[in-house]
């Protein structure tokens, strides 16, 4: 029997290394689907959620997205590439 934790809203700022995105909507959806399942547990282990942290393995965790770093925020998720900022919601 799998334990299903209560759904919570996690606020994250993601910075991408590669700003050559062909389909923004597709990549945001990929981020929302893969980030919450594979990365959240690593973040929960951190004592200070707001401290900026970098993982080399984060690049393969999120797939084709080239992630430089991520930072938990209080209000929303910012998807950054170049001069574009896109607010998205991620529920986990």
mmCIF file of N, CA and C in Angstrom:
data_model
loop_
_atom_site.group_PDB
_atom_site.id
_atom_site.type_symbol
_atom_site.label_atom_id
_atom_site.label_comp_id
_atom_site.label_asym_id
_atom_site.label_seq_id
_atom_site.Cartn_x
_atom_site.Cartn_y
_atom_site.Cartn_z
ATOM 1 N N UNK A 1 0.851 -1.190 0.000
ATOM 2 C CA UNK A 1 0.000 0.000 0.000
ATOM 3 C C UNK A 1 0.886 1.238 0.000
ATOM 4 N N UNK A 2 0.713 2.090 -0.978
ATOM 5 C CA UNK A 2 1.514 3.309 -1.075
ATOM 6 C C UNK A 2 0.922 4.399 -0.201
ATOM 7 N N UNK A 3 1.793 5.072 0.506
ATOM 8 C CA UNK A 3 1.353 6.205 1.321
ATOM 9 C C UNK A 3 1.235 7.434 0.437
ATOM 10 N N UNK A 4 0.086 8.075 0.466
ATOM 11 C CA UNK A 4 -0.127 9.283 -0.321
ATOM 12 C C UNK A 4 -0.156 10.490 0.613
ATOM 13 N N UNK A 5 0.903 11.290 0.622
ATOM 14 C CA UNK A 5 0.905 12.456 1.501
ATOM 15 C C UNK A 5 -0.113 13.491 1.051
ATOM 16 N N UNK A 6 -0.475 14.359 1.959
ATOM 17 C CA UNK A 6 -1.406 15.432 1.641
ATOM 18 C C UNK A 6 -0.802 16.326 0.558
ATOM 19 N N UNK A 7 -1.633 16.696 -0.389
ATOM 20 C CA UNK A 7 -1.154 17.562 -1.463
ATOM 21 C C UNK A 7 -0.810 18.932 -0.899
ATOM 22 N N UNK A 8 0.338 19.452 -1.301
ATOM 23 C CA UNK A 8 0.733 20.775 -0.852
ATOM 24 C C UNK A 8 1.242 21.585 -2.026
ATOM 25 N N UNK A 9 1.147 22.891 -1.879
ATOM 26 C CA UNK A 9 1.615 23.781 -2.938
ATOM 27 C C UNK A 9 3.040 24.179 -2.611
ATOM 28 N N UNK A 10 3.954 23.880 -3.515
ATOM 29 C CA UNK A 10 5.363 24.192 -3.318
ATOM 30 C C UNK A 10 5.753 25.287 -4.295
ATOM 31 N N UNK A 11 6.463 26.271 -3.792
ATOM 32 C CA UNK A 11 6.814 27.430 -4.592
ATOM 33 C C UNK A 11 8.293 27.371 -4.946
ATOM 34 N N UNK A 12 8.582 27.419 -6.219
ATOM 35 C CA UNK A 12 9.952 27.205 -6.679
ATOM 36 C C UNK A 12 10.306 28.196 -7.777
ATOM 37 N N UNK A 13 11.547 28.629 -7.763
ATOM 38 C CA UNK A 13 12.087 29.430 -8.865
ATOM 39 C C UNK A 13 13.096 28.569 -9.606
ATOM 40 N N UNK A 14 12.885 28.407 -10.888
ATOM 41 C CA UNK A 14 13.757 27.568 -11.700
ATOM 42 C C UNK A 14 14.517 28.462 -12.679
ATOM 43 N N UNK A 15 15.822 28.286 -12.746
ATOM 44 C CA UNK A 15 16.624 29.015 -13.729
ATOM 45 C C UNK A 15 17.217 28.025 -14.714
ATOM 46 N N UNK A 16 17.009 28.288 -15.991
ATOM 47 C CA UNK A 16 17.493 27.388 -17.027
ATOM 48 C C UNK A 16 18.802 27.889 -17.617
ATOM 49 N N UNK A 17 19.681 26.946 -17.940
ATOM 50 C CA UNK A 17 20.926 27.289 -18.613
ATOM 51 C C UNK A 17 20.662 27.547 -20.093
ATOM 52 N N UNK A 18 19.904 26.657 -20.711
ATOM 53 C CA UNK A 18 19.640 26.746 -22.148
ATOM 54 C C UNK A 18 18.347 27.518 -22.376
ATOM 55 N N UNK A 19 18.449 28.687 -23.007
ATOM 56 C CA UNK A 19 17.243 29.485 -23.237
ATOM 57 C C UNK A 19 16.663 29.274 -24.635
ATOM 58 N N UNK A 20 17.154 28.267 -25.351
ATOM 59 C CA UNK A 20 16.625 27.970 -26.685
ATOM 60 C C UNK A 20 15.466 26.985 -26.560
ATOM 61 N N UNK A 21 14.313 27.498 -26.194
ATOM 62 C CA UNK A 21 13.133 26.667 -25.973
ATOM 63 C C UNK A 21 12.222 26.781 -27.187
ATOM 64 N N UNK A 22 11.883 25.642 -27.777
ATOM 65 C CA UNK A 22 11.045 25.663 -28.978
ATOM 66 C C UNK A 22 9.565 25.768 -28.628
ATOM 67 N N UNK A 23 9.145 25.057 -27.596
ATOM 68 C CA UNK A 23 7.736 25.074 -27.219
ATOM 69 C C UNK A 23 7.640 25.303 -25.721
ATOM 70 N N UNK A 24 7.397 26.542 -25.338
ATOM 71 C CA UNK A 24 7.384 26.914 -23.929
ATOM 72 C C UNK A 24 6.346 26.126 -23.135
ATOM 73 N N UNK A 25 5.132 26.012 -23.682
ATOM 74 C CA UNK A 25 4.066 25.328 -22.949
ATOM 75 C C UNK A 25 4.412 23.868 -22.682
ATOM 76 N N UNK A 26 4.980 23.201 -23.679
ATOM 77 C CA UNK A 26 5.361 21.799 -23.510
ATOM 78 C C UNK A 26 6.430 21.649 -22.442
ATOM 79 N N UNK A 27 7.413 22.529 -22.444
ATOM 80 C CA UNK A 27 8.492 22.418 -21.476
ATOM 81 C C UNK A 27 8.032 22.767 -20.069
ATOM 82 N N UNK A 28 7.116 23.719 -19.944
ATOM 83 C CA UNK A 28 6.565 24.020 -18.625
ATOM 84 C C UNK A 28 5.803 22.816 -18.090
ATOM 85 N N UNK A 29 5.030 22.155 -18.951
ATOM 86 C CA UNK A 29 4.292 20.968 -18.515
ATOM 87 C C UNK A 29 5.250 19.862 -18.099
ATOM 88 N N UNK A 30 6.320 19.675 -18.860
ATOM 89 C CA UNK A 30 7.335 18.683 -18.501
ATOM 90 C C UNK A 30 7.935 19.001 -17.138
ATOM 91 N N UNK A 31 8.219 20.261 -16.923
ATOM 92 C CA UNK A 31 8.754 20.699 -15.636
ATOM 93 C C UNK A 31 7.788 20.365 -14.503
ATOM 94 N N UNK A 32 6.512 20.679 -14.700
ATOM 95 C CA UNK A 32 5.517 20.448 -13.659
ATOM 96 C C UNK A 32 5.366 18.964 -13.353
ATOM 97 N N UNK A 33 5.422 18.120 -14.380
ATOM 98 C CA UNK A 33 5.212 16.692 -14.177
ATOM 99 C C UNK A 33 6.413 16.004 -13.547
ATOM 100 N N UNK A 34 7.612 16.355 -13.980
ATOM 101 C CA UNK A 34 8.794 15.620 -13.541
ATOM 102 C C UNK A 34 9.431 16.203 -12.298
ATOM 103 N N UNK A 35 9.403 17.510 -12.165
ATOM 104 C CA UNK A 35 10.039 18.153 -11.016
ATOM 105 C C UNK A 35 9.402 17.694 -9.711
ATOM 106 N N UNK A 36 8.071 17.679 -9.671
ATOM 107 C CA UNK A 36 7.392 17.405 -8.408
ATOM 108 C C UNK A 36 7.626 15.984 -7.927
ATOM 109 N N UNK A 37 7.796 15.031 -8.832
ATOM 110 C CA UNK A 37 7.938 13.644 -8.402
ATOM 111 C C UNK A 37 9.357 13.290 -7.994
ATOM 112 N N UNK A 38 10.354 13.833 -8.693
ATOM 113 C CA UNK A 38 11.716 13.372 -8.490
ATOM 114 C C UNK A 38 12.577 14.306 -7.666
ATOM 115 N N UNK A 39 12.206 15.560 -7.570
ATOM 116 C CA UNK A 39 13.076 16.537 -6.930
ATOM 117 C C UNK A 39 12.588 16.958 -5.553
ATOM 118 N N UNK A 40 11.294 16.881 -5.327
ATOM 119 C CA UNK A 40 10.751 17.387 -4.064
ATOM 120 C C UNK A 40 11.360 16.701 -2.852
ATOM 121 N N UNK A 41 11.569 15.398 -2.921
ATOM 122 C CA UNK A 41 12.115 14.692 -1.763
ATOM 123 C C UNK A 41 13.502 15.206 -1.404
ATOM 124 N N UNK A 42 14.312 15.537 -2.388
ATOM 125 C CA UNK A 42 15.624 16.116 -2.111
ATOM 126 C C UNK A 42 15.472 17.459 -1.414
ATOM 127 N N UNK A 43 14.495 18.232 -1.857
ATOM 128 C CA UNK A 43 14.276 19.543 -1.270
ATOM 129 C C UNK A 43 13.773 19.421 0.160
ATOM 130 N N UNK A 44 12.937 18.426 0.420
ATOM 131 C CA UNK A 44 12.414 18.244 1.771
ATOM 132 C C UNK A 44 13.516 17.896 2.759
ATOM 133 N N UNK A 45 14.600 17.314 2.258
ATOM 134 C CA UNK A 45 15.707 16.967 3.135
ATOM 135 C C UNK A 45 16.545 18.180 3.524
ATOM 136 N N UNK A 46 16.386 19.270 2.813
ATOM 137 C CA UNK A 46 17.154 20.471 3.118
ATOM 138 C C UNK A 46 16.574 21.158 4.346
ATOM 139 N N UNK A 47 17.454 21.607 5.242
ATOM 140 C CA UNK A 47 16.976 22.284 6.450
ATOM 141 C C UNK A 47 16.422 23.663 6.117
ATOM 142 N N UNK A 48 17.050 24.337 5.166
ATOM 143 C CA UNK A 48 16.609 25.679 4.796
ATOM 144 C C UNK A 48 16.090 25.652 3.365
ATOM 145 N N UNK A 49 14.774 25.620 3.228
ATOM 146 C CA UNK A 49 14.170 25.500 1.905
ATOM 147 C C UNK A 49 14.450 26.703 1.031
ATOM 148 N N UNK A 50 14.677 27.865 1.633
ATOM 149 C CA UNK A 50 14.855 29.065 0.821
ATOM 150 C C UNK A 50 16.304 29.280 0.403
ATOM 151 N N UNK A 51 17.193 28.464 0.906
ATOM 152 C CA UNK A 51 18.597 28.585 0.503
ATOM 153 C C UNK A 51 18.750 28.111 -0.941
ATOM 154 N N UNK A 52 19.427 28.880 -1.738
ATOM 155 C CA UNK A 52 19.624 28.505 -3.138
ATOM 156 C C UNK A 52 20.561 27.312 -3.201
ATOM 157 N N UNK A 53 20.130 26.269 -3.904
ATOM 158 C CA UNK A 53 20.933 25.056 -3.983
ATOM 159 C C UNK A 53 21.095 24.651 -5.434
ATOM 160 N N UNK A 54 22.183 23.969 -5.719
ATOM 161 C CA UNK A 54 22.459 23.517 -7.083
ATOM 162 C C UNK A 54 22.726 22.023 -7.071
ATOM 163 N N UNK A 55 22.140 21.320 -8.013
ATOM 164 C CA UNK A 55 22.376 19.890 -8.167
ATOM 165 C C UNK A 55 22.772 19.620 -9.608
ATOM 166 N N UNK A 56 23.897 18.934 -9.818
ATOM 167 C CA UNK A 56 24.235 18.537 -11.184
ATOM 168 C C UNK A 56 23.219 17.528 -11.702
ATOM 169 N N UNK A 57 22.733 16.663 -10.817
ATOM 170 C CA UNK A 57 21.769 15.652 -11.253
ATOM 171 C C UNK A 57 20.403 16.235 -11.571
ATOM 172 N N UNK A 58 20.186 17.506 -11.233
ATOM 173 C CA UNK A 58 18.894 18.119 -11.524
ATOM 174 C C UNK A 58 18.652 18.187 -13.028
ATOM 175 N N UNK A 59 19.718 18.317 -13.819
ATOM 176 C CA UNK A 59 19.544 18.373 -15.272
ATOM 177 C C UNK A 59 18.873 17.113 -15.791
ATOM 178 N N UNK A 60 19.328 15.938 -15.344
ATOM 179 C CA UNK A 60 18.700 14.718 -15.838
ATOM 180 C C UNK A 60 17.384 14.436 -15.124
ATOM 181 N N UNK A 61 17.220 14.970 -13.921
ATOM 182 C CA UNK A 61 15.954 14.788 -13.211
ATOM 183 C C UNK A 61 14.806 15.409 -13.982
ATOM 184 N N UNK A 62 15.024 16.575 -14.515
ATOM 185 C CA UNK A 62 13.963 17.273 -15.220
ATOM 186 C C UNK A 62 13.982 16.943 -16.709
ATOM 187 N N UNK A 63 14.926 16.125 -17.145
ATOM 188 C CA UNK A 63 14.928 15.688 -18.527
ATOM 189 C C UNK A 63 15.728 16.608 -19.419
ATOM 190 N N UNK A 64 15.123 17.021 -20.520
ATOM 191 C CA UNK A 64 15.864 17.804 -21.506
ATOM 192 C C UNK A 64 16.105 19.235 -21.063
ATOM 193 N N UNK A 65 15.421 19.692 -20.031
ATOM 194 C CA UNK A 65 15.652 21.052 -19.558
ATOM 195 C C UNK A 65 17.027 21.150 -18.918
ATOM 196 N N UNK A 66 17.761 22.188 -19.235
ATOM 197 C CA UNK A 66 19.083 22.402 -18.660
ATOM 198 C C UNK A 66 18.927 23.317 -17.448
ATOM 199 N N UNK A 67 18.880 22.732 -16.283
ATOM 200 C CA UNK A 67 18.614 23.499 -15.075
ATOM 201 C C UNK A 67 19.920 23.846 -14.381
ATOM 202 N N UNK A 68 20.101 25.124 -14.113
ATOM 203 C CA UNK A 68 21.292 25.571 -13.406
ATOM 204 C C UNK A 68 21.068 25.532 -11.901
ATOM 205 N N UNK A 69 19.911 25.978 -11.479
ATOM 206 C CA UNK A 69 19.641 26.039 -10.049
ATOM 207 C C UNK A 69 18.144 26.189 -9.822
ATOM 208 N N UNK A 70 17.736 25.956 -8.597
ATOM 209 C CA UNK A 70 16.357 26.261 -8.248
ATOM 210 C C UNK A 70 16.318 26.801 -6.831
ATOM 211 N N UNK A 71 15.285 27.552 -6.554
ATOM 212 C CA UNK A 71 15.169 28.208 -5.263
ATOM 213 C C UNK A 71 13.698 28.222 -4.866
ATOM 214 N N UNK A 72 13.398 27.785 -3.671
ATOM 215 C CA UNK A 72 12.013 27.806 -3.208
ATOM 216 C C UNK A 72 11.605 29.227 -2.849
ATOM 217 N N UNK A 73 10.441 29.616 -3.311
ATOM 218 C CA UNK A 73 9.920 30.950 -3.055
ATOM 219 C C UNK A 73 8.667 30.858 -2.203
ATOM 220 N N UNK A 74 8.130 32.007 -1.846
ATOM 221 C CA UNK A 74 6.955 32.029 -0.989
ATOM 222 C C UNK A 74 5.649 32.125 -1.758
ATOM 223 N N UNK A 75 5.665 32.725 -2.932
ATOM 224 C CA UNK A 75 4.393 33.058 -3.556
ATOM 225 C C UNK A 75 4.095 32.343 -4.867
ATOM 226 N N UNK A 76 5.083 32.077 -5.672
ATOM 227 C CA UNK A 76 4.779 31.487 -6.975
ATOM 228 C C UNK A 76 6.008 30.820 -7.556
ATOM 229 N N UNK A 77 5.818 30.203 -8.687
ATOM 230 C CA UNK A 77 6.923 29.576 -9.390
ATOM 231 C C UNK A 77 7.254 30.433 -10.598
ATOM 232 N N UNK A 78 8.512 30.786 -10.706
ATOM 233 C CA UNK A 78 8.961 31.560 -11.850
ATOM 234 C C UNK A 78 9.782 30.641 -12.741
ATOM 235 N N UNK A 79 9.391 30.551 -13.993
ATOM 236 C CA UNK A 79 10.112 29.758 -14.985
ATOM 237 C C UNK A 79 10.911 30.761 -15.807
ATOM 238 N N UNK A 80 12.224 30.730 -15.672
ATOM 239 C CA UNK A 80 13.047 31.759 -16.289
ATOM 240 C C UNK A 80 13.849 31.209 -17.457
ATOM 241 N N UNK A 81 13.854 31.933 -18.556
ATOM 242 C CA UNK A 81 14.799 31.664 -19.637
ATOM 243 C C UNK A 81 15.019 32.979 -20.372
ATOM 244 N N UNK A 82 16.237 33.431 -20.405
ATOM 245 C CA UNK A 82 16.510 34.708 -21.045
ATOM 246 C C UNK A 82 15.738 35.820 -20.363
ATOM 247 N N UNK A 83 15.004 36.591 -21.159
ATOM 248 C CA UNK A 83 14.233 37.692 -20.591
ATOM 249 C C UNK A 83 12.777 37.308 -20.350
ATOM 250 N N UNK A 84 12.467 36.026 -20.487
ATOM 251 C CA UNK A 84 11.091 35.574 -20.287
ATOM 252 C C UNK A 84 10.896 35.037 -18.882
ATOM 253 N N UNK A 85 9.863 35.470 -18.218
ATOM 254 C CA UNK A 85 9.487 34.895 -16.935
ATOM 255 C C UNK A 85 8.041 34.434 -17.040
ATOM 256 N N UNK A 86 7.802 33.196 -16.703
ATOM 257 C CA UNK A 86 6.464 32.618 -16.813
ATOM 258 C C UNK A 86 6.057 32.072 -15.456
ATOM 259 N N UNK A 87 4.937 32.528 -14.942
ATOM 260 C CA UNK A 87 4.452 32.018 -13.668
ATOM 261 C C UNK A 87 3.651 30.748 -13.913
ATOM 262 N N UNK A 88 3.977 29.705 -13.173
ATOM 263 C CA UNK A 88 3.241 28.452 -13.273
ATOM 264 C C UNK A 88 2.965 27.931 -11.873
ATOM 265 N N UNK A 89 1.977 27.060 -11.767
ATOM 266 C CA UNK A 89 1.639 26.460 -10.483
ATOM 267 C C UNK A 89 2.056 25.001 -10.479
ATOM 268 N N UNK A 90 2.639 24.565 -9.394
ATOM 269 C CA UNK A 90 2.983 23.159 -9.239
ATOM 270 C C UNK A 90 2.412 22.663 -7.925
ATOM 271 N N UNK A 91 1.578 21.653 -8.001
ATOM 272 C CA UNK A 91 1.051 21.027 -6.800
ATOM 273 C C UNK A 91 1.722 19.682 -6.620
ATOM 274 N N UNK A 92 2.098 19.377 -5.405
ATOM 275 C CA UNK A 92 2.742 18.096 -5.131
ATOM 276 C C UNK A 92 2.047 17.425 -3.964
#
